[in-house]
């Protein structure tokens, strides 16, 4: 049987508190992300849950790679 859910909605659903803990932020930050529709979320009755895959995608989207500098040749 195939699931009708998109990939980002599969897996574990995190509470806002769990998402804040994983991001190492206050609870207000993931709530603001939800309010501004900057992260995917799911309504379960009156509760809001953030799919773990959506949180990982949000983190990956903000990932900045380090700059690698080349050594200059000695003249």
PDB file of C-alpha atoms in Angstrom:
ATOM      1  CA  UNK A   1       0.000   0.000   0.000  1.00  0.00           C
ATOM      2  CA  UNK A   2       1.393   3.409  -0.938  1.00  0.00           C
ATOM      3  CA  UNK A   3       1.108   6.449   1.285  1.00  0.00           C
ATOM      4  CA  UNK A   4      -0.664   9.599   0.146  1.00  0.00           C
ATOM      5  CA  UNK A   5       1.654  11.706   2.302  1.00  0.00           C
ATOM      6  CA  UNK A   6       4.520  13.648   0.726  1.00  0.00           C
ATOM      7  CA  UNK A   7       8.055  12.655   1.746  1.00  0.00           C
ATOM      8  CA  UNK A   8       8.454  15.642   4.096  1.00  0.00           C
ATOM      9  CA  UNK A   9       5.383  14.564   6.111  1.00  0.00           C
ATOM     10  CA  UNK A  10       6.531  11.013   6.735  1.00  0.00           C
ATOM     11  CA  UNK A  11       8.341   9.822   9.820  1.00  0.00           C
ATOM     12  CA  UNK A  12       8.156  11.113  13.348  1.00  0.00           C
ATOM     13  CA  UNK A  13       6.053  14.177  14.186  1.00  0.00           C
ATOM     14  CA  UNK A  14       7.729  16.523  16.666  1.00  0.00           C
ATOM     15  CA  UNK A  15       6.025  18.865  19.095  1.00  0.00           C
ATOM     16  CA  UNK A  16       6.977  22.528  18.985  1.00  0.00           C
ATOM     17  CA  UNK A  17       8.929  21.995  22.202  1.00  0.00           C
ATOM     18  CA  UNK A  18      10.874  19.069  20.704  1.00  0.00           C
ATOM     19  CA  UNK A  19      11.645  21.098  17.572  1.00  0.00           C
ATOM     20  CA  UNK A  20      12.884  23.997  19.711  1.00  0.00           C
ATOM     21  CA  UNK A  21      15.091  21.636  21.682  1.00  0.00           C
ATOM     22  CA  UNK A  22      16.568  20.155  18.505  1.00  0.00           C
ATOM     23  CA  UNK A  23      17.238  23.661  17.118  1.00  0.00           C
ATOM     24  CA  UNK A  24      18.611  24.742  20.508  1.00  0.00           C
ATOM     25  CA  UNK A  25      16.287  27.762  20.529  1.00  0.00           C
ATOM     26  CA  UNK A  26      13.362  29.056  22.526  1.00  0.00           C
ATOM     27  CA  UNK A  27       9.859  27.746  21.813  1.00  0.00           C
ATOM     28  CA  UNK A  28       9.014  31.072  20.187  1.00  0.00           C
ATOM     29  CA  UNK A  29      11.340  30.454  17.222  1.00  0.00           C
ATOM     30  CA  UNK A  30       9.616  27.337  15.786  1.00  0.00           C
ATOM     31  CA  UNK A  31       6.232  28.939  16.517  1.00  0.00           C
ATOM     32  CA  UNK A  32       7.318  31.943  14.449  1.00  0.00           C
ATOM     33  CA  UNK A  33       8.503  29.643  11.649  1.00  0.00           C
ATOM     34  CA  UNK A  34       5.052  28.062  11.637  1.00  0.00           C
ATOM     35  CA  UNK A  35       3.246  31.403  11.726  1.00  0.00           C
ATOM     36  CA  UNK A  36       5.323  32.757   8.831  1.00  0.00           C
ATOM     37  CA  UNK A  37       4.883  29.456   6.917  1.00  0.00           C
ATOM     38  CA  UNK A  38       8.665  29.041   6.674  1.00  0.00           C
ATOM     39  CA  UNK A  39       8.495  25.386   7.750  1.00  0.00           C
ATOM     40  CA  UNK A  40       6.042  22.646   6.890  1.00  0.00           C
ATOM     41  CA  UNK A  41       3.758  21.547   9.702  1.00  0.00           C
ATOM     42  CA  UNK A  42       0.765  19.309  10.347  1.00  0.00           C
ATOM     43  CA  UNK A  43      -2.406  19.986  12.305  1.00  0.00           C
ATOM     44  CA  UNK A  44      -3.411  17.013  14.429  1.00  0.00           C
ATOM     45  CA  UNK A  45      -6.726  18.158  15.823  1.00  0.00           C
ATOM     46  CA  UNK A  46      -5.933  21.376  17.652  1.00  0.00           C
ATOM     47  CA  UNK A  47      -2.265  20.459  18.014  1.00  0.00           C
ATOM     48  CA  UNK A  48       0.561  21.443  15.686  1.00  0.00           C
ATOM     49  CA  UNK A  49       3.345  19.010  14.843  1.00  0.00           C
ATOM     50  CA  UNK A  50       6.474  19.455  12.751  1.00  0.00           C
ATOM     51  CA  UNK A  51       7.573  16.443  10.711  1.00  0.00           C
ATOM     52  CA  UNK A  52      11.129  15.448  11.518  1.00  0.00           C
ATOM     53  CA  UNK A  53      12.000  15.408   7.794  1.00  0.00           C
ATOM     54  CA  UNK A  54      10.697  18.982   7.394  1.00  0.00           C
ATOM     55  CA  UNK A  55      12.843  20.159  10.307  1.00  0.00           C
ATOM     56  CA  UNK A  56      15.902  18.420   8.831  1.00  0.00           C
ATOM     57  CA  UNK A  57      15.190  20.057   5.450  1.00  0.00           C
ATOM     58  CA  UNK A  58      14.912  23.473   7.150  1.00  0.00           C
ATOM     59  CA  UNK A  59      18.267  22.937   8.859  1.00  0.00           C
ATOM     60  CA  UNK A  60      19.879  21.714   5.622  1.00  0.00           C
ATOM     61  CA  UNK A  61      18.577  24.768   3.728  1.00  0.00           C
ATOM     62  CA  UNK A  62      20.433  27.032   6.173  1.00  0.00           C
ATOM     63  CA  UNK A  63      23.684  25.089   6.041  1.00  0.00           C
ATOM     64  CA  UNK A  64      26.654  27.230   5.029  1.00  0.00           C
ATOM     65  CA  UNK A  65      29.762  25.445   3.822  1.00  0.00           C
ATOM     66  CA  UNK A  66      33.133  26.665   5.125  1.00  0.00           C
ATOM     67  CA  UNK A  67      35.464  28.557   2.836  1.00  0.00           C
ATOM     68  CA  UNK A  68      38.654  26.695   2.071  1.00  0.00           C
ATOM     69  CA  UNK A  69      41.637  28.850   1.303  1.00  0.00           C
ATOM     70  CA  UNK A  70      44.402  27.769  -0.959  1.00  0.00           C
ATOM     71  CA  UNK A  71      47.924  28.167   0.244  1.00  0.00           C
ATOM     72  CA  UNK A  72      49.951  30.629  -1.710  1.00  0.00           C
ATOM     73  CA  UNK A  73      53.106  29.369  -3.303  1.00  0.00           C
ATOM     74  CA  UNK A  74      56.341  30.685  -1.923  1.00  0.00           C
ATOM     75  CA  UNK A  75      58.131  32.881  -4.423  1.00  0.00           C
TER      76      UNK A  75
END
